[in-house]
Amino acid sequence: MWLLTLQFCIQNQRHPSSAEEDAKNKPWRPISSGRITPSTATDLLTVVFLVTSLISYSLGVFPHYAVFTYLAVYHNDFGGSDAHGVIRNALNAAGFVCFFSGALKVVIGAGNPLSPMVHQWIGFFALALLTTIHAQDFRDVEGDELRERSTITTLVGESSARWILSVMTVFWSLFLPRWIGVEFCGGTIVAGSGCSVALMTVKGLGQRNAWLDSVMYRAYNVWLLGLCLLPLGLLT
């Protein structure tokens, strides 16, 4: 998964337009800070492609890797992330599903099929991502405007996008633990982290506080981790 993340990050940051945006939003990144050239990044990407392909094949999850790579290429190299806010969210959600389902396949063994309940869980997880992944966009509004990128925030407005994120985060925090049937404690942890995301998101209404939105996005990733761990409650 680390190699897949590295692959995506290189693809996402190596283009001139990406470096220009990062110079404004994320000047610490390797290319925008001048620590590595786009040409060197492309050479590194070729090596990463080869290594991840071989590892994925050896683990029996090459189809997951192939779908992830297709999504990443469309997202980063063919304007998928800029075309439309809903498409952007869908691509991000689908990429996470590749991560999640591929990791599950490795854990249970390539020869063992995923159960119907696991498929349902992955579907719900994808919907949760689809309706909340724009949490990443609030901290990058200025860069998105610079590239004229279509996001949920530009489609419906920042205030509406914040309310959507807040409401859906709370909804999934309550629904998913109940659906999967985990104990009260596990559900409380997810609900607590989800509510913190919702509160920080609402607190940002009417302002552009990059620091607050960055903290909120970190909390959002903790919430996602909590969702990923929910199925472990079935083993206790």
PDB file of N, CA and C in Angstrom, residues 180-228:
ATOM      1  N   ILE A 180     -22.758  -2.980  11.081  1.00  0.00           N
ATOM      2  CA  ILE A 180     -21.817  -4.098  11.198  1.00  0.00           C
ATOM      3  C   ILE A 180     -21.949  -4.808  12.536  1.00  0.00           C
ATOM      4  N   GLY A 181     -22.608  -4.169  13.507  1.00  0.00           N
ATOM      5  CA  GLY A 181     -22.897  -4.822  14.772  1.00  0.00           C
ATOM      6  C   GLY A 181     -21.752  -4.854  15.762  1.00  0.00           C
ATOM      7  N   VAL A 182     -20.895  -3.810  15.761  1.00  0.00           N
ATOM      8  CA  VAL A 182     -19.790  -3.784  16.718  1.00  0.00           C
ATOM      9  C   VAL A 182     -20.302  -3.381  18.088  1.00  0.00           C
ATOM     10  N   GLU A 183     -19.473  -3.620  19.105  1.00  0.00           N
ATOM     11  CA  GLU A 183     -19.846  -3.260  20.464  1.00  0.00           C
ATOM     12  C   GLU A 183     -19.911  -1.745  20.609  1.00  0.00           C
ATOM     13  N   PHE A 184     -20.561  -1.296  21.669  1.00  0.00           N
ATOM     14  CA  PHE A 184     -20.796   0.130  21.893  1.00  0.00           C
ATOM     15  C   PHE A 184     -19.499   0.935  21.891  1.00  0.00           C
ATOM     16  N   CYS A 185     -18.456   0.392  22.518  1.00  0.00           N
ATOM     17  CA  CYS A 185     -17.201   1.129  22.637  1.00  0.00           C
ATOM     18  C   CYS A 185     -16.612   1.446  21.269  1.00  0.00           C
ATOM     19  N   GLY A 186     -16.561   0.429  20.379  1.00  0.00           N
ATOM     20  CA  GLY A 186     -16.019   0.656  19.048  1.00  0.00           C
ATOM     21  C   GLY A 186     -16.810   1.678  18.265  1.00  0.00           C
ATOM     22  N   GLY A 187     -18.145   1.615  18.387  1.00  0.00           N
ATOM     23  CA  GLY A 187     -18.976   2.591  17.702  1.00  0.00           C
ATOM     24  C   GLY A 187     -18.790   3.987  18.243  1.00  0.00           C
ATOM     25  N   THR A 188     -18.552   4.094  19.538  1.00  0.00           N
ATOM     26  CA  THR A 188     -18.350   5.399  20.163  1.00  0.00           C
ATOM     27  C   THR A 188     -17.077   6.058  19.663  1.00  0.00           C
ATOM     28  N   ILE A 189     -16.026   5.265  19.466  1.00  0.00           N
ATOM     29  CA  ILE A 189     -14.765   5.812  18.968  1.00  0.00           C
ATOM     30  C   ILE A 189     -14.957   6.424  17.584  1.00  0.00           C
ATOM     31  N   VAL A 190     -15.632   5.702  16.697  1.00  0.00           N
ATOM     32  CA  VAL A 190     -15.873   6.218  15.349  1.00  0.00           C
ATOM     33  C   VAL A 190     -16.785   7.439  15.393  1.00  0.00           C
ATOM     34  N   ALA A 191     -17.847   7.353  16.197  1.00  0.00           N
ATOM     35  CA  ALA A 191     -18.778   8.473  16.296  1.00  0.00           C
ATOM     36  C   ALA A 191     -18.088   9.706  16.864  1.00  0.00           C
ATOM     37  N   GLY A 192     -17.208   9.500  17.841  1.00  0.00           N
ATOM     38  CA  GLY A 192     -16.504  10.634  18.437  1.00  0.00           C
ATOM     39  C   GLY A 192     -15.587  11.330  17.451  1.00  0.00           C
ATOM     40  N   SER A 193     -14.811  10.549  16.684  1.00  0.00           N
ATOM     41  CA  SER A 193     -13.917  11.155  15.697  1.00  0.00           C
ATOM     42  C   SER A 193     -14.710  11.803  14.571  1.00  0.00           C
ATOM     43  N   GLY A 194     -15.834  11.172  14.190  1.00  0.00           N
ATOM     44  CA  GLY A 194     -16.677  11.755  13.150  1.00  0.00           C
ATOM     45  C   GLY A 194     -17.286  13.070  13.582  1.00  0.00           C
ATOM     46  N   CYS A 195     -17.723  13.133  14.830  1.00  0.00           N
ATOM     47  CA  CYS A 195     -18.311  14.379  15.339  1.00  0.00           C
ATOM     48  C   CYS A 195     -17.271  15.487  15.423  1.00  0.00           C
ATOM     49  N   SER A 196     -16.023  15.134  15.735  1.00  0.00           N
ATOM     50  CA  SER A 196     -14.972  16.155  15.771  1.00  0.00           C
ATOM     51  C   SER A 196     -14.734  16.735  14.385  1.00  0.00           C
ATOM     52  N   VAL A 197     -14.786  15.876  13.358  1.00  0.00           N
ATOM     53  CA  VAL A 197     -14.667  16.358  11.979  1.00  0.00           C
ATOM     54  C   VAL A 197     -15.824  17.294  11.654  1.00  0.00           C
ATOM     55  N   ALA A 198     -17.035  16.881  12.026  1.00  0.00           N
ATOM     56  CA  ALA A 198     -18.220  17.689  11.743  1.00  0.00           C
ATOM     57  C   ALA A 198     -18.146  19.042  12.430  1.00  0.00           C
ATOM     58  N   LEU A 199     -17.723  19.070  13.680  1.00  0.00           N
ATOM     59  CA  LEU A 199     -17.660  20.325  14.432  1.00  0.00           C
ATOM     60  C   LEU A 199     -16.624  21.275  13.845  1.00  0.00           C
ATOM     61  N   MET A 200     -15.444  20.763  13.491  1.00  0.00           N
ATOM     62  CA  MET A 200     -14.417  21.621  12.902  1.00  0.00           C
ATOM     63  C   MET A 200     -14.846  22.127  11.532  1.00  0.00           C
ATOM     64  N   THR A 201     -15.564  21.279  10.785  1.00  0.00           N
ATOM     65  CA  THR A 201     -16.051  21.698   9.470  1.00  0.00           C
ATOM     66  C   THR A 201     -17.047  22.835   9.599  1.00  0.00           C
ATOM     67  N   VAL A 202     -17.983  22.711  10.535  1.00  0.00           N
ATOM     68  CA  VAL A 202     -18.978  23.761  10.751  1.00  0.00           C
ATOM     69  C   VAL A 202     -18.316  25.028  11.283  1.00  0.00           C
ATOM     70  N   LYS A 203     -17.304  24.863  12.126  1.00  0.00           N
ATOM     71  CA  LYS A 203     -16.601  26.024  12.673  1.00  0.00           C
ATOM     72  C   LYS A 203     -15.957  26.851  11.565  1.00  0.00           C
ATOM     73  N   GLY A 204     -15.614  26.213  10.451  1.00  0.00           N
ATOM     74  CA  GLY A 204     -14.985  26.921   9.341  1.00  0.00           C
ATOM     75  C   GLY A 204     -15.946  27.655   8.432  1.00  0.00           C
ATOM     76  N   LEU A 205     -17.249  27.607   8.735  1.00  0.00           N
ATOM     77  CA  LEU A 205     -18.236  28.305   7.904  1.00  0.00           C
ATOM     78  C   LEU A 205     -17.941  29.798   7.852  1.00  0.00           C
ATOM     79  N   GLY A 206     -17.989  30.345   6.645  1.00  0.00           N
ATOM     80  CA  GLY A 206     -17.824  31.780   6.478  1.00  0.00           C
ATOM     81  C   GLY A 206     -16.402  32.270   6.582  1.00  0.00           C
ATOM     82  N   GLN A 207     -15.432  31.374   6.615  1.00  0.00           N
ATOM     83  CA  GLN A 207     -14.036  31.798   6.695  1.00  0.00           C
ATOM     84  C   GLN A 207     -13.166  30.821   5.924  1.00  0.00           C
ATOM     85  N   ARG A 208     -11.970  31.278   5.591  1.00  0.00           N
ATOM     86  CA  ARG A 208     -10.984  30.399   4.971  1.00  0.00           C
ATOM     87  C   ARG A 208      -9.801  30.296   5.921  1.00  0.00           C
ATOM     88  N   ASN A 209      -9.887  29.317   6.787  1.00  0.00           N
ATOM     89  CA  ASN A 209      -8.862  29.080   7.795  1.00  0.00           C
ATOM     90  C   ASN A 209      -8.109  27.812   7.405  1.00  0.00           C
ATOM     91  N   ALA A 210      -7.002  28.000   6.684  1.00  0.00           N
ATOM     92  CA  ALA A 210      -6.261  26.848   6.158  1.00  0.00           C
ATOM     93  C   ALA A 210      -5.759  25.951   7.281  1.00  0.00           C
ATOM     94  N   TRP A 211      -5.362  26.550   8.401  1.00  0.00           N
ATOM     95  CA  TRP A 211      -4.868  25.746   9.525  1.00  0.00           C
ATOM     96  C   TRP A 211      -5.977  24.865  10.084  1.00  0.00           C
ATOM     97  N   LEU A 212      -7.153  25.447  10.307  1.00  0.00           N
ATOM     98  CA  LEU A 212      -8.280  24.684  10.837  1.00  0.00           C
ATOM     99  C   LEU A 212      -8.679  23.567   9.878  1.00  0.00           C
ATOM    100  N   ASP A 213      -8.708  23.878   8.584  1.00  0.00           N
ATOM    101  CA  ASP A 213      -9.100  22.867   7.605  1.00  0.00           C
ATOM    102  C   ASP A 213      -8.062  21.753   7.495  1.00  0.00           C
ATOM    103  N   SER A 214      -6.782  22.093   7.709  1.00  0.00           N
ATOM    104  CA  SER A 214      -5.745  21.058   7.703  1.00  0.00           C
ATOM    105  C   SER A 214      -5.897  20.129   8.900  1.00  0.00           C
ATOM    106  N   VAL A 215      -6.193  20.709  10.070  1.00  0.00           N
ATOM    107  CA  VAL A 215      -6.416  19.893  11.269  1.00  0.00           C
ATOM    108  C   VAL A 215      -7.653  19.013  11.076  1.00  0.00           C
ATOM    109  N   MET A 216      -8.699  19.607  10.502  1.00  0.00           N
ATOM    110  CA  MET A 216      -9.919  18.842  10.238  1.00  0.00           C
ATOM    111  C   MET A 216      -9.631  17.663   9.314  1.00  0.00           C
ATOM    112  N   TYR A 217      -8.803  17.879   8.285  1.00  0.00           N
ATOM    113  CA  TYR A 217      -8.511  16.797   7.348  1.00  0.00           C
ATOM    114  C   TYR A 217      -7.702  15.685   8.014  1.00  0.00           C
ATOM    115  N   ARG A 218      -6.825  16.052   8.938  1.00  0.00           N
ATOM    116  CA  ARG A 218      -6.105  15.019   9.691  1.00  0.00           C
ATOM    117  C   ARG A 218      -7.083  14.202  10.535  1.00  0.00           C
ATOM    118  N   ALA A 219      -8.017  14.905  11.172  1.00  0.00           N
ATOM    119  CA  ALA A 219      -9.036  14.202  11.963  1.00  0.00           C
ATOM    120  C   ALA A 219      -9.894  13.313  11.068  1.00  0.00           C
ATOM    121  N   TYR A 220     -10.157  13.785   9.849  1.00  0.00           N
ATOM    122  CA  TYR A 220     -10.938  12.994   8.894  1.00  0.00           C
ATOM    123  C   TYR A 220     -10.229  11.683   8.565  1.00  0.00           C
ATOM    124  N   ASN A 221      -8.912  11.744   8.409  1.00  0.00           N
ATOM    125  CA  ASN A 221      -8.167  10.524   8.117  1.00  0.00           C
ATOM    126  C   ASN A 221      -8.157   9.565   9.305  1.00  0.00           C
ATOM    127  N   VAL A 222      -8.161  10.109  10.521  1.00  0.00           N
ATOM    128  CA  VAL A 222      -8.305   9.259  11.705  1.00  0.00           C
ATOM    129  C   VAL A 222      -9.674   8.578  11.687  1.00  0.00           C
ATOM    130  N   TRP A 223     -10.689   9.334  11.288  1.00  0.00           N
ATOM    131  CA  TRP A 223     -12.047   8.776  11.176  1.00  0.00           C
ATOM    132  C   TRP A 223     -12.088   7.649  10.150  1.00  0.00           C
ATOM    133  N   LEU A 224     -11.447   7.860   8.998  1.00  0.00           N
ATOM    134  CA  LEU A 224     -11.393   6.802   7.983  1.00  0.00           C
ATOM    135  C   LEU A 224     -10.706   5.556   8.523  1.00  0.00           C
ATOM    136  N   LEU A 225      -9.626   5.763   9.262  1.00  0.00           N
ATOM    137  CA  LEU A 225      -8.938   4.622   9.863  1.00  0.00           C
ATOM    138  C   LEU A 225      -9.872   3.877  10.810  1.00  0.00           C
ATOM    139  N   GLY A 226     -10.654   4.632  11.582  1.00  0.00           N
ATOM    140  CA  GLY A 226     -11.619   4.007  12.476  1.00  0.00           C
ATOM    141  C   GLY A 226     -12.639   3.175  11.720  1.00  0.00           C
ATOM    142  N   LEU A 227     -13.105   3.691  10.584  1.00  0.00           N
ATOM    143  CA  LEU A 227     -14.048   2.923   9.762  1.00  0.00           C
ATOM    144  C   LEU A 227     -13.405   1.637   9.252  1.00  0.00           C
ATOM    145  N   CYS A 228     -12.148   1.733   8.831  1.00  0.00           N
ATOM    146  CA  CYS A 228     -11.456   0.546   8.316  1.00  0.00           C
ATOM    147  C   CYS A 228     -11.303  -0.530   9.389  1.00  0.00           C
TER     148      CYS A 228
END
